[in-house]
PDB file of C-alpha atoms in Angstrom:
ATOM      1  CA  MET N   1     -12.258  10.275  -3.742  1.00  0.00           C
ATOM      2  CA  TRP N   2      -9.919  10.191  -0.819  1.00  0.00           C
ATOM      3  CA  THR N   3      -9.502  10.562   2.910  1.00  0.00           C
ATOM      4  CA  MET N   4      -6.695  10.889   5.419  1.00  0.00           C
ATOM      5  CA  THR N   5      -5.846   8.911   8.533  1.00  0.00           C
ATOM      6  CA  ASP N   6      -3.089   9.295  11.075  1.00  0.00           C
ATOM      7  CA  SER N   7      -0.581   6.575  11.887  1.00  0.00           C
ATOM      8  CA  PRO N   8       2.606   6.148  13.917  1.00  0.00           C
ATOM      9  CA  ALA N   9       4.418   6.403  10.558  1.00  0.00           C
ATOM     10  CA  GLY N  10       2.795   9.720   9.666  1.00  0.00           C
ATOM     11  CA  PRO N  11      -0.319  10.821   7.780  1.00  0.00           C
ATOM     12  CA  ILE N  12      -1.703   8.368   5.237  1.00  0.00           C
ATOM     13  CA  ARG N  13      -3.900   9.239   2.272  1.00  0.00           C
ATOM     14  CA  ILE N  14      -6.375   6.553   1.154  1.00  0.00           C
ATOM     15  CA  VAL N  15      -7.693   6.839  -2.399  1.00  0.00           C
ATOM     16  CA  ALA N  16     -10.615   4.931  -3.908  1.00  0.00           C
ATOM     17  CA  ASP N  17     -12.583   4.921  -7.119  1.00  0.00           C
ATOM     18  CA  GLY N  18     -15.833   4.131  -5.318  1.00  0.00           C
ATOM     19  CA  ASP N  19     -15.605   0.359  -5.646  1.00  0.00           C
ATOM     20  CA  ALA N  20     -11.994  -0.336  -4.670  1.00  0.00           C
ATOM     21  CA  ILE N  21      -8.923   1.160  -3.054  1.00  0.00           C
ATOM     22  CA  THR N  22      -6.540   2.474  -5.713  1.00  0.00           C
ATOM     23  CA  ALA N  23      -3.805   3.972  -3.520  1.00  0.00           C
ATOM     24  CA  ILE N  24      -2.578   4.179   0.060  1.00  0.00           C
ATOM     25  CA  GLU N  25       0.281   6.600   0.421  1.00  0.00           C
ATOM     26  CA  PHE N  26       2.342   8.217   3.137  1.00  0.00           C
ATOM     27  CA  THR N  27       2.120  11.949   2.738  1.00  0.00           C
ATOM     28  CA  ALA N  28       2.414  15.237   4.490  1.00  0.00           C
ATOM     29  CA  THR N  29      -0.976  16.609   5.404  1.00  0.00           C
ATOM     30  CA  PRO N  30      -2.294  18.063   2.145  1.00  0.00           C
ATOM     31  CA  PRO N  31      -4.104  21.337   1.782  1.00  0.00           C
ATOM     32  CA  PRO N  32      -7.901  20.894   1.491  1.00  0.00           C
ATOM     33  CA  ASP N  33      -7.835  21.145  -2.313  1.00  0.00           C
ATOM     34  CA  ALA N  34      -4.865  18.784  -2.874  1.00  0.00           C
ATOM     35  CA  SER N  35      -5.362  15.722  -4.993  1.00  0.00           C
ATOM     36  CA  PRO N  36      -3.447  12.452  -4.794  1.00  0.00           C
ATOM     37  CA  ARG N  37      -0.924  11.466  -7.433  1.00  0.00           C
ATOM     38  CA  SER N  38      -1.622   9.706 -10.730  1.00  0.00           C
ATOM     39  CA  SER N  39      -3.767   6.947  -9.226  1.00  0.00           C
ATOM     40  CA  MET N  40      -6.408   9.581  -8.607  1.00  0.00           C
ATOM     41  CA  ARG N  41      -6.360  10.671 -12.248  1.00  0.00           C
ATOM     42  CA  VAL N  42      -6.868   7.038 -13.280  1.00  0.00           C
ATOM     43  CA  ALA N  43      -9.786   6.701 -10.870  1.00  0.00           C
ATOM     44  CA  GLU N  44     -11.330   9.897 -12.253  1.00  0.00           C
ATOM     45  CA  GLN N  45     -11.035   8.620 -15.812  1.00  0.00           C
ATOM     46  CA  ARG N  46     -12.644   5.297 -14.851  1.00  0.00           C
ATOM     47  CA  ALA N  47     -15.524   6.744 -12.907  1.00  0.00           C
ATOM     48  CA  GLY N  48     -16.394   9.782 -14.972  1.00  0.00           C
ATOM     49  CA  ASP N  49     -18.058  11.079 -11.800  1.00  0.00           C
ATOM     50  CA  ARG N  50     -17.800  14.678 -10.611  1.00  0.00           C
ATOM     51  CA  SER N  51     -17.496  13.550  -6.973  1.00  0.00           C
ATOM     52  CA  VAL N  52     -14.289  11.606  -7.694  1.00  0.00           C
ATOM     53  CA  GLY N  53     -11.292  13.579  -6.503  1.00  0.00           C
ATOM     54  CA  GLU N  54     -13.047  15.099  -3.522  1.00  0.00           C
ATOM     55  CA  ARG N  55     -12.193  14.384   0.062  1.00  0.00           C
ATOM     56  CA  ARG N  56     -14.852  11.977   1.349  1.00  0.00           C
ATOM     57  CA  ASP N  57     -14.222  11.152   4.996  1.00  0.00           C
ATOM     58  CA  ASP N  58     -17.677   9.563   5.274  1.00  0.00           C
ATOM     59  CA  HIS N  59     -17.572   7.156   2.320  1.00  0.00           C
ATOM     60  CA  PRO N  60     -18.055   3.583   3.663  1.00  0.00           C
ATOM     61  CA  LEU N  61     -15.095   2.117   1.752  1.00  0.00           C
ATOM     62  CA  LEU N  62     -12.737   4.847   2.921  1.00  0.00           C
ATOM     63  CA  VAL N  63     -14.059   4.613   6.487  1.00  0.00           C
ATOM     64  CA  GLU N  64     -13.434   0.852   6.469  1.00  0.00           C
ATOM     65  CA  ALA N  65      -9.953   1.206   4.998  1.00  0.00           C
ATOM     66  CA  ALA N  66      -9.039   3.777   7.664  1.00  0.00           C
ATOM     67  CA  ARG N  67     -10.470   1.509  10.372  1.00  0.00           C
ATOM     68  CA  GLN N  68      -8.401  -1.434   9.140  1.00  0.00           C
ATOM     69  CA  LEU N  69      -5.237   0.673   8.978  1.00  0.00           C
ATOM     70  CA  ARG N  70      -5.783   1.883  12.549  1.00  0.00           C
ATOM     71  CA  ALA N  71      -6.320  -1.726  13.684  1.00  0.00           C
ATOM     72  CA  TYR N  72      -3.119  -2.766  11.865  1.00  0.00           C
ATOM     73  CA  PHE N  73      -1.093  -0.070  13.625  1.00  0.00           C
ATOM     74  CA  ALA N  74      -2.681  -1.026  16.964  1.00  0.00           C
ATOM     75  CA  GLY N  75      -1.434  -4.596  16.431  1.00  0.00           C
ATOM     76  CA  GLU N  76      -4.989  -5.915  16.146  1.00  0.00           C
ATOM     77  CA  LEU N  77      -5.089  -6.716  12.410  1.00  0.00           C
ATOM     78  CA  ARG N  78      -2.730  -8.948  10.488  1.00  0.00           C
ATOM     79  CA  GLU N  79      -4.590  -9.378   7.212  1.00  0.00           C
ATOM     80  CA  PHE N  80      -6.487  -6.685   5.326  1.00  0.00           C
ATOM     81  CA  ASP N  81      -9.844  -7.371   3.718  1.00  0.00           C
ATOM     82  CA  LEU N  82     -10.396  -4.567   1.229  1.00  0.00           C
ATOM     83  CA  PRO N  83     -11.268  -4.498  -2.473  1.00  0.00           C
ATOM     84  CA  LEU N  84      -8.149  -3.362  -4.328  1.00  0.00           C
ATOM     85  CA  ASP N  85      -7.622  -2.054  -7.848  1.00  0.00           C
ATOM     86  CA  PRO N  86      -4.036  -0.842  -8.238  1.00  0.00           C
ATOM     87  CA  ASP N  87      -3.169   0.680 -11.586  1.00  0.00           C
ATOM     88  CA  GLY N  88      -0.215  -1.144 -13.125  1.00  0.00           C
ATOM     89  CA  THR N  89       1.044  -3.416 -15.848  1.00  0.00           C
ATOM     90  CA  GLU N  90       0.269  -7.121 -15.875  1.00  0.00           C
ATOM     91  CA  PHE N  91       3.789  -7.833 -14.579  1.00  0.00           C
ATOM     92  CA  GLN N  92       3.479  -5.276 -11.783  1.00  0.00           C
ATOM     93  CA  ARG N  93       0.144  -6.757 -10.731  1.00  0.00           C
ATOM     94  CA  ARG N  94       1.715 -10.236 -10.614  1.00  0.00           C
ATOM     95  CA  VAL N  95       4.449  -8.906  -8.338  1.00  0.00           C
ATOM     96  CA  TRP N  96       1.919  -7.081  -6.138  1.00  0.00           C
ATOM     97  CA  ASP N  97      -0.179 -10.261  -5.865  1.00  0.00           C
ATOM     98  CA  GLU N  98       2.941 -12.109  -4.732  1.00  0.00           C
ATOM     99  CA  LEU N  99       3.660  -9.422  -2.142  1.00  0.00           C
ATOM    100  CA  ARG N 100       0.297 -10.171  -0.547  1.00  0.00           C
ATOM    101  CA  ARG N 101       1.471 -13.761  -0.021  1.00  0.00           C
ATOM    102  CA  ILE N 102       4.302 -12.645   2.273  1.00  0.00           C
ATOM    103  CA  GLY N 103       2.909 -13.267   5.743  1.00  0.00           C
ATOM    104  CA  TYR N 104       2.581 -10.745   8.527  1.00  0.00           C
ATOM    105  CA  GLY N 105       5.903 -10.409  10.324  1.00  0.00           C
ATOM    106  CA  GLN N 106       7.793 -12.215   7.561  1.00  0.00           C
ATOM    107  CA  THR N 107      10.128 -10.948   4.874  1.00  0.00           C
ATOM    108  CA  ALA N 108      11.245 -12.125   1.449  1.00  0.00           C
ATOM    109  CA  SER N 109      14.052 -10.983  -0.826  1.00  0.00           C
ATOM    110  CA  TYR N 110      13.613  -9.641  -4.332  1.00  0.00           C
ATOM    111  CA  GLY N 111      15.286 -12.800  -5.627  1.00  0.00           C
ATOM    112  CA  GLU N 112      12.871 -15.011  -3.672  1.00  0.00           C
ATOM    113  CA  LEU N 113       9.938 -13.146  -5.178  1.00  0.00           C
ATOM    114  CA  ALA N 114      11.383 -13.545  -8.666  1.00  0.00           C
ATOM    115  CA  ALA N 115      11.768 -17.295  -8.071  1.00  0.00           C
ATOM    116  CA  ARG N 116       8.177 -17.566  -6.781  1.00  0.00           C
ATOM    117  CA  LEU N 117       7.073 -15.902 -10.021  1.00  0.00           C
ATOM    118  CA  GLY N 118       9.046 -18.463 -12.050  1.00  0.00           C
ATOM    119  CA  MET N 119      11.619 -15.925 -13.180  1.00  0.00           C
ATOM    120  CA  PRO N 120      15.409 -16.283 -13.427  1.00  0.00           C
ATOM    121  CA  ARG N 121      17.730 -14.958 -10.706  1.00  0.00           C
ATOM    122  CA  GLY N 122      18.572 -11.787 -12.599  1.00  0.00           C
ATOM    123  CA  ALA N 123      14.920 -10.766 -12.572  1.00  0.00           C
ATOM    124  CA  SER N 124      15.213  -9.465  -9.008  1.00  0.00           C
ATOM    125  CA  ARG N 125      15.812  -5.935 -10.363  1.00  0.00           C
ATOM    126  CA  ALA N 126      12.571  -6.054 -12.353  1.00  0.00           C
ATOM    127  CA  VAL N 127      10.762  -7.319  -9.261  1.00  0.00           C
ATOM    128  CA  GLY N 128      12.331  -4.490  -7.253  1.00  0.00           C
ATOM    129  CA  ALA N 129      11.188  -1.921  -9.802  1.00  0.00           C
ATOM    130  CA  ALA N 130       7.622  -3.282  -9.717  1.00  0.00           C
ATOM    131  CA  ASN N 131       7.741  -3.359  -5.919  1.00  0.00           C
ATOM    132  CA  GLY N 132       8.739   0.310  -5.904  1.00  0.00           C
ATOM    133  CA  ARG N 133       5.736   1.233  -8.077  1.00  0.00           C
ATOM    134  CA  ASN N 134       3.207  -0.343  -5.688  1.00  0.00           C
ATOM    135  CA  PRO N 135       0.496   2.285  -5.182  1.00  0.00           C
ATOM    136  CA  ILE N 136      -1.186   0.542  -2.228  1.00  0.00           C
ATOM    137  CA  GLY N 137       1.391   0.612   0.535  1.00  0.00           C
ATOM    138  CA  ILE N 138       0.965  -1.402   3.746  1.00  0.00           C
ATOM    139  CA  VAL N 139      -2.061  -3.366   2.449  1.00  0.00           C
ATOM    140  CA  VAL N 140       0.069  -4.642  -0.442  1.00  0.00           C
ATOM    141  CA  PRO N 141       3.076  -5.116   1.848  1.00  0.00           C
ATOM    142  CA  CYS N 142       6.051  -3.959  -0.188  1.00  0.00           C
ATOM    143  CA  HIS N 143       7.727  -3.091   3.128  1.00  0.00           C
ATOM    144  CA  ARG N 144       8.247  -6.844   3.697  1.00  0.00           C
ATOM    145  CA  VAL N 145      10.738  -7.113   0.832  1.00  0.00           C
ATOM    146  CA  VAL N 146      14.399  -6.938   1.818  1.00  0.00           C
ATOM    147  CA  GLY N 147      17.757  -7.299   0.126  1.00  0.00           C
ATOM    148  CA  ALA N 148      19.300 -10.753  -0.380  1.00  0.00           C
ATOM    149  CA  ASN N 149      21.445 -10.205   2.724  1.00  0.00           C
ATOM    150  CA  GLY N 150      18.438  -9.082   4.800  1.00  0.00           C
ATOM    151  CA  SER N 151      19.232  -5.384   4.455  1.00  0.00           C
ATOM    152  CA  LEU N 152      16.418  -2.857   4.424  1.00  0.00           C
ATOM    153  CA  SER N 153      17.017  -1.699   0.889  1.00  0.00           C
ATOM    154  CA  GLY N 154      14.892   1.141  -0.488  1.00  0.00           C
ATOM    155  CA  TYR N 155      11.288   1.862   0.330  1.00  0.00           C
ATOM    156  CA  ALA N 156       9.128   4.514  -1.327  1.00  0.00           C
ATOM    157  CA  GLY N 157       7.905   5.671   2.093  1.00  0.00           C
ATOM    158  CA  GLY N 158      11.455   5.907   3.422  1.00  0.00           C
ATOM    159  CA  VAL N 159      13.643   3.294   5.079  1.00  0.00           C
ATOM    160  CA  GLU N 160      12.706   4.618   8.545  1.00  0.00           C
ATOM    161  CA  ARG N 161       9.042   3.848   7.854  1.00  0.00           C
ATOM    162  CA  LYS N 162       9.939   0.431   6.479  1.00  0.00           C
ATOM    163  CA  GLN N 163      11.847  -0.314   9.662  1.00  0.00           C
ATOM    164  CA  LEU N 164       8.917   0.912  11.785  1.00  0.00           C
ATOM    165  CA  LEU N 165       6.441  -1.311   9.892  1.00  0.00           C
ATOM    166  CA  LEU N 166       8.656  -4.377  10.209  1.00  0.00           C
ATOM    167  CA  ARG N 167       9.218  -3.753  13.935  1.00  0.00           C
ATOM    168  CA  LEU N 168       5.468  -3.313  14.397  1.00  0.00           C
ATOM    169  CA  GLU N 169       4.811  -6.666  12.749  1.00  0.00           C
ATOM    170  CA  GLN N 170       7.511  -8.353  14.791  1.00  0.00           C
ATOM    171  CA  GLY N 171       5.992  -7.001  18.034  1.00  0.00           C
ATOM    172  CA  ALA N 172       8.762  -4.551  18.937  1.00  0.00           C
ATOM    173  CA  LEU N 173       6.883  -1.294  18.445  1.00  0.00           C
ATOM    174  CA  PHE N 174       4.374  -1.480  21.300  1.00  0.00           C
TER     175      PHE N 174
END
């Protein structure tokens, strides 16, 4: 199931399997029958429920996730409290867990994340690849990862959105 919410960074689709959020993605407004990317297929396989895959603007979990996202963009929320179940490998999940340890308004480099995970310096590319596969944007804050020199290297939602999110967290947006 899924819903949409608006944000200063554009429309956001929130996907859940009923018990947990499985994806939060920037998207163009989908047609009524559109379905989210692969995370939705995984949720459908897990649930085996005919209602999975439908737009559910009234589901309590989706309502709460949308509320928290609106509060984040309003500058009123710094830490999300949502059940999450991103689909990924064990390594990707370790990276995504580490992303959640980067504080609001802070950044870390790919190399710093690799070091925090006990990996050698050259592992920053693997960390970057896992970061890029994060299906739960904003809540799992992949936008807080920057290049070693502080540059705003790639972001699945676009570098402009990454810049907007970082400015928001540093108090410059409002």
